[in-house]
PDB file of C-alpha atoms in Angstrom:
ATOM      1  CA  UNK U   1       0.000   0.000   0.000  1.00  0.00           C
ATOM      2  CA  UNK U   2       2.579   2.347   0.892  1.00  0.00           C
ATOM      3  CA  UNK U   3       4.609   1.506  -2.880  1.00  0.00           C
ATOM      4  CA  UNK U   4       1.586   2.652  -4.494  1.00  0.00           C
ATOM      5  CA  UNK U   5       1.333   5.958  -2.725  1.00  0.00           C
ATOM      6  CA  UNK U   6       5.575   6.506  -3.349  1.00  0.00           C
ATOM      7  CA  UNK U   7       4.877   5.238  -6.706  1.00  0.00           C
ATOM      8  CA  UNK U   8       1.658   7.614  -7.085  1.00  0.00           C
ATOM      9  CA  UNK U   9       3.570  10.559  -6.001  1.00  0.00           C
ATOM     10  CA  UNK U  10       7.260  10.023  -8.390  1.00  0.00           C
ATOM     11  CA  UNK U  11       4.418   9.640 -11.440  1.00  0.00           C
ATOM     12  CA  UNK U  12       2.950  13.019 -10.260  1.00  0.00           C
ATOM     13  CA  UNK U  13       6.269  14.775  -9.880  1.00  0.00           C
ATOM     14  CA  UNK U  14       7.511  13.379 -13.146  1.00  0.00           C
ATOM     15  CA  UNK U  15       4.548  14.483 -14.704  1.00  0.00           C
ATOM     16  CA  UNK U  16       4.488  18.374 -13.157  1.00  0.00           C
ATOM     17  CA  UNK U  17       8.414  18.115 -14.129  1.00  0.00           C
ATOM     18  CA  UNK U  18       7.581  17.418 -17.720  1.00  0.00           C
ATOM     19  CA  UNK U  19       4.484  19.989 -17.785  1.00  0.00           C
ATOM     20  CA  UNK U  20       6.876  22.892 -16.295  1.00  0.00           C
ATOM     21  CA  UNK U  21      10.260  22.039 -18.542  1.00  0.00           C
ATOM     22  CA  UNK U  22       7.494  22.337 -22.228  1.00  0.00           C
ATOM     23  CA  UNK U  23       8.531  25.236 -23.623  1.00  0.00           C
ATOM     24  CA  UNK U  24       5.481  27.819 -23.758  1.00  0.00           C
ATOM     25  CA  UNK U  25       4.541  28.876 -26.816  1.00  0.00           C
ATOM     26  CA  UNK U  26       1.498  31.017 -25.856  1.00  0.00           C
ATOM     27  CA  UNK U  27       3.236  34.341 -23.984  1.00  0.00           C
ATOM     28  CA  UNK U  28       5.512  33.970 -26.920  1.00  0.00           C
ATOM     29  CA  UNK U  29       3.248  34.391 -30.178  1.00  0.00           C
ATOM     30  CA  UNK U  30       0.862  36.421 -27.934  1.00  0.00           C
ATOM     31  CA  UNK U  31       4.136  38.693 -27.617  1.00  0.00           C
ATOM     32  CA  UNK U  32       5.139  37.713 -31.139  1.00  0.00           C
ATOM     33  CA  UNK U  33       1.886  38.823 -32.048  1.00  0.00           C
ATOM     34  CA  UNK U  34       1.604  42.556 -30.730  1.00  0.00           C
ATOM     35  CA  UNK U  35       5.341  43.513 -31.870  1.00  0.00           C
ATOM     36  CA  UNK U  36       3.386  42.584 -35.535  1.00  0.00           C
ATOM     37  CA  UNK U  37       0.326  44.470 -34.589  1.00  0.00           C
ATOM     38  CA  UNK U  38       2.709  47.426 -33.267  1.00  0.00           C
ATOM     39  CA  UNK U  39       4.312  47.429 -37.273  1.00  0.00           C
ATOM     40  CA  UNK U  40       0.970  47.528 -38.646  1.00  0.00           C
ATOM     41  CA  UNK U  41       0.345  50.300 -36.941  1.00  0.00           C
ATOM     42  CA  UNK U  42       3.287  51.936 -37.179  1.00  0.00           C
ATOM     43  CA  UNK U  43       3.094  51.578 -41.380  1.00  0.00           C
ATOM     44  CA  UNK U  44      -0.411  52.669 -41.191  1.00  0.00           C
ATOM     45  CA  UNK U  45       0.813  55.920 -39.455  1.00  0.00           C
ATOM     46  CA  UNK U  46       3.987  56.112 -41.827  1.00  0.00           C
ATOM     47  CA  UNK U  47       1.116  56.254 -45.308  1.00  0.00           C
ATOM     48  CA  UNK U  48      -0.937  58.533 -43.184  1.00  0.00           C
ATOM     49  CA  UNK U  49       1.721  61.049 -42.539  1.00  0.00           C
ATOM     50  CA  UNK U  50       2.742  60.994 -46.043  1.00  0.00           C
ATOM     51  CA  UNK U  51      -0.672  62.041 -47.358  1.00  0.00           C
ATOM     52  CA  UNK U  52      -0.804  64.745 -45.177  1.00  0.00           C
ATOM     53  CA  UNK U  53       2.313  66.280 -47.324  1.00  0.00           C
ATOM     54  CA  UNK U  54       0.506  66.691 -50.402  1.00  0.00           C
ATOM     55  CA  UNK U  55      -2.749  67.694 -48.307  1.00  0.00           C
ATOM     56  CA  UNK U  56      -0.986  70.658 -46.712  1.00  0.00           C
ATOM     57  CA  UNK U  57       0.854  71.734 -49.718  1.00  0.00           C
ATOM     58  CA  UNK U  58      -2.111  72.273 -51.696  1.00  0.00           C
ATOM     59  CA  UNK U  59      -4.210  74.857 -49.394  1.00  0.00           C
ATOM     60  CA  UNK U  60      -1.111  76.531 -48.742  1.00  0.00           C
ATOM     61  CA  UNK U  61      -0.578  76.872 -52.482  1.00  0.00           C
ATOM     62  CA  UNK U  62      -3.811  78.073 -53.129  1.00  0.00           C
ATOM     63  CA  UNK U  63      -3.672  80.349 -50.037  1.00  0.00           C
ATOM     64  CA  UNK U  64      -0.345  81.756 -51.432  1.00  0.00           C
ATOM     65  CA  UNK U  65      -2.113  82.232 -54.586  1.00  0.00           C
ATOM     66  CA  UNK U  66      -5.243  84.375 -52.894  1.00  0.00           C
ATOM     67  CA  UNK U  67      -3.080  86.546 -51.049  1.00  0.00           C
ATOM     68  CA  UNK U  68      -0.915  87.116 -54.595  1.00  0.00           C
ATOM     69  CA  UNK U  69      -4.035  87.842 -56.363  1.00  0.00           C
ATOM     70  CA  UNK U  70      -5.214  90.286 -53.526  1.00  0.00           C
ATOM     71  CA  UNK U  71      -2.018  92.556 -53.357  1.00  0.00           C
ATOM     72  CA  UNK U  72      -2.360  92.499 -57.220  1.00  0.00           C
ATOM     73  CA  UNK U  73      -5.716  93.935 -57.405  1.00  0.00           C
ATOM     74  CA  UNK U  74      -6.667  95.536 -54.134  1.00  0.00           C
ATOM     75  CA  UNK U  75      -9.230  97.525 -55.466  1.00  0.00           C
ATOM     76  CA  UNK U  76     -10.885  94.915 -57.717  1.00  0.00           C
ATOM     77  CA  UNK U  77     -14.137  93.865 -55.300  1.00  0.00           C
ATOM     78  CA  UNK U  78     -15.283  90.844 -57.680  1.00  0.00           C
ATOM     79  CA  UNK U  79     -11.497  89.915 -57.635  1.00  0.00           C
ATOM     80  CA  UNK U  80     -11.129  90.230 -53.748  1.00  0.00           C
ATOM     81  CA  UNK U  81     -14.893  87.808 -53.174  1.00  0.00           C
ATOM     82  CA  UNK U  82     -13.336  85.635 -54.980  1.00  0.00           C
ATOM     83  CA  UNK U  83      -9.798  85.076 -52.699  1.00  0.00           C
ATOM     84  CA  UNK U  84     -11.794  85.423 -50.024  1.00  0.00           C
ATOM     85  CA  UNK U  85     -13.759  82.444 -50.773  1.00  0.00           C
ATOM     86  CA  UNK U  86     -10.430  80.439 -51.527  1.00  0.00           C
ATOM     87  CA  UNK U  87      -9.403  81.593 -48.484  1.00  0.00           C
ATOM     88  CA  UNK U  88     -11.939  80.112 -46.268  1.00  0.00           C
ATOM     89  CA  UNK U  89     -12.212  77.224 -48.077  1.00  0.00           C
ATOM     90  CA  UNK U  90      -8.826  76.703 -47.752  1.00  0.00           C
ATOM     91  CA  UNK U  91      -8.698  77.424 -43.704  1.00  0.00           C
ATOM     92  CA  UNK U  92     -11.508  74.956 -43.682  1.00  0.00           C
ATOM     93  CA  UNK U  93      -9.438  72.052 -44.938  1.00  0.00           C
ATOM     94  CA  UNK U  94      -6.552  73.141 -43.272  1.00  0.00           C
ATOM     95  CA  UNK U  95      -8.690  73.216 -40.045  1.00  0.00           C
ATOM     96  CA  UNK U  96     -10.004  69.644 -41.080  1.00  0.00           C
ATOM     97  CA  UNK U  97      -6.120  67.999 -41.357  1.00  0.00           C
ATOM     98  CA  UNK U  98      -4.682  69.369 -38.131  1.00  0.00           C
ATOM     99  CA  UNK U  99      -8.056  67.704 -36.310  1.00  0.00           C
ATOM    100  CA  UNK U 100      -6.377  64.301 -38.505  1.00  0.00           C
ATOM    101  CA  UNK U 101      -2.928  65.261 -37.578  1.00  0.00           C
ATOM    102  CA  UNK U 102      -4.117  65.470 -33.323  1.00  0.00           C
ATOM    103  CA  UNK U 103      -6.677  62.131 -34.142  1.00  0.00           C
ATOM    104  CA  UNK U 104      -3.442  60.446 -35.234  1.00  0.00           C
ATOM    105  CA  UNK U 105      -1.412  61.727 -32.460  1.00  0.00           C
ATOM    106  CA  UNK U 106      -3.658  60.540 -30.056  1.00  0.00           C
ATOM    107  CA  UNK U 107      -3.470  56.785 -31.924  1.00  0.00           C
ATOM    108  CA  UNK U 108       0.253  56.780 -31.682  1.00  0.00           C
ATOM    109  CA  UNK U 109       0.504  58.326 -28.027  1.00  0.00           C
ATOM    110  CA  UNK U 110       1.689  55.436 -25.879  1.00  0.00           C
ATOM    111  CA  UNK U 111      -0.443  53.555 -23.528  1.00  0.00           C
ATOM    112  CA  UNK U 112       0.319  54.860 -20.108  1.00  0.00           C
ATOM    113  CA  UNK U 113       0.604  51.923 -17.363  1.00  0.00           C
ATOM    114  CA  UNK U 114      -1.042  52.412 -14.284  1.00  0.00           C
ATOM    115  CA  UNK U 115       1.977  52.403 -11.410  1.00  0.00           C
ATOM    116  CA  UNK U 116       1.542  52.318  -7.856  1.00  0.00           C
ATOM    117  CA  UNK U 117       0.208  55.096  -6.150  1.00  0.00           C
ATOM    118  CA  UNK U 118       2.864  56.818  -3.985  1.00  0.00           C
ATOM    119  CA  UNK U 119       1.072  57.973  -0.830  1.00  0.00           C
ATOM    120  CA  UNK U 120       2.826  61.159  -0.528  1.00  0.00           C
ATOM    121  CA  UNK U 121       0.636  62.349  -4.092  1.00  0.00           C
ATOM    122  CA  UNK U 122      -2.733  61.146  -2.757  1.00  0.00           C
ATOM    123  CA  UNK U 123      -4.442  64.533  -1.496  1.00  0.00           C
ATOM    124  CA  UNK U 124      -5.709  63.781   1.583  1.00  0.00           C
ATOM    125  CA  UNK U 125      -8.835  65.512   3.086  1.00  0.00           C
ATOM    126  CA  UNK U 126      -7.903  66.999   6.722  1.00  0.00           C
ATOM    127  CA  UNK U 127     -10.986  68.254   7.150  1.00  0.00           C
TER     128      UNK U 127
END
């Protein structure tokens, strides 16, 4: 009776022995996993930055333009509308790709981890 219990108990240690020495592969692809997620990302960001290039250029072309046109022909009222318009049109989308610019600084702003609070910076009420 008492071989069967030492016996019962070398199986179970062999077998806890073999379970802890398997390599794991779950933390690693998990791991494996995000750093490819993380590149994804990071490439998406990359093309996104690079259309906003030829996005800015061109309202600040045309806004160049409207101001050119204006000192030309101050006096010309029909002329003046008319670079007006291209002006606010142009501050519009301008206005429109710095909200995209923050949107994707806000998507590439790292992911704080909560630490430990530090008792000293916990405001305490005294009253």
């Amino acid at each position: 009776m008492k071989h069967r219990y030492l016996l019962g108990a070398v199986v179970a240690v062999a077998l806890l022995g073999m379970v802890l020495s398997r390599p794991r592969s779950g933390p690693r692809e998990t791991a494996e996993a995000l750093r490819e997620r993380s590149r994804a990302q990071r490439a998406d960001a990359a093309a996104r930055l690079a259309r906003f290039d030829h996005d800015l250029r061109t309202p600040v072309g045309t806004l160049m333009s409207a101001v050119s046109l204006l000192e030309a022909a101050p006096d010309d009222a029909a002329l003046r509308a008319e670079a007006l318009g291209l002006i606010s049109r142009q501050l519009a989308r301008l206005t429109g790709l710095a909200d995209d610019l923050h949107d994707l600084a806000l998507e590439l702003r790292p992911v704080a981890r909560p630490s430990p609070a530090d008792a000293r910076q916990i405001p305490w009420d005294t009253r």
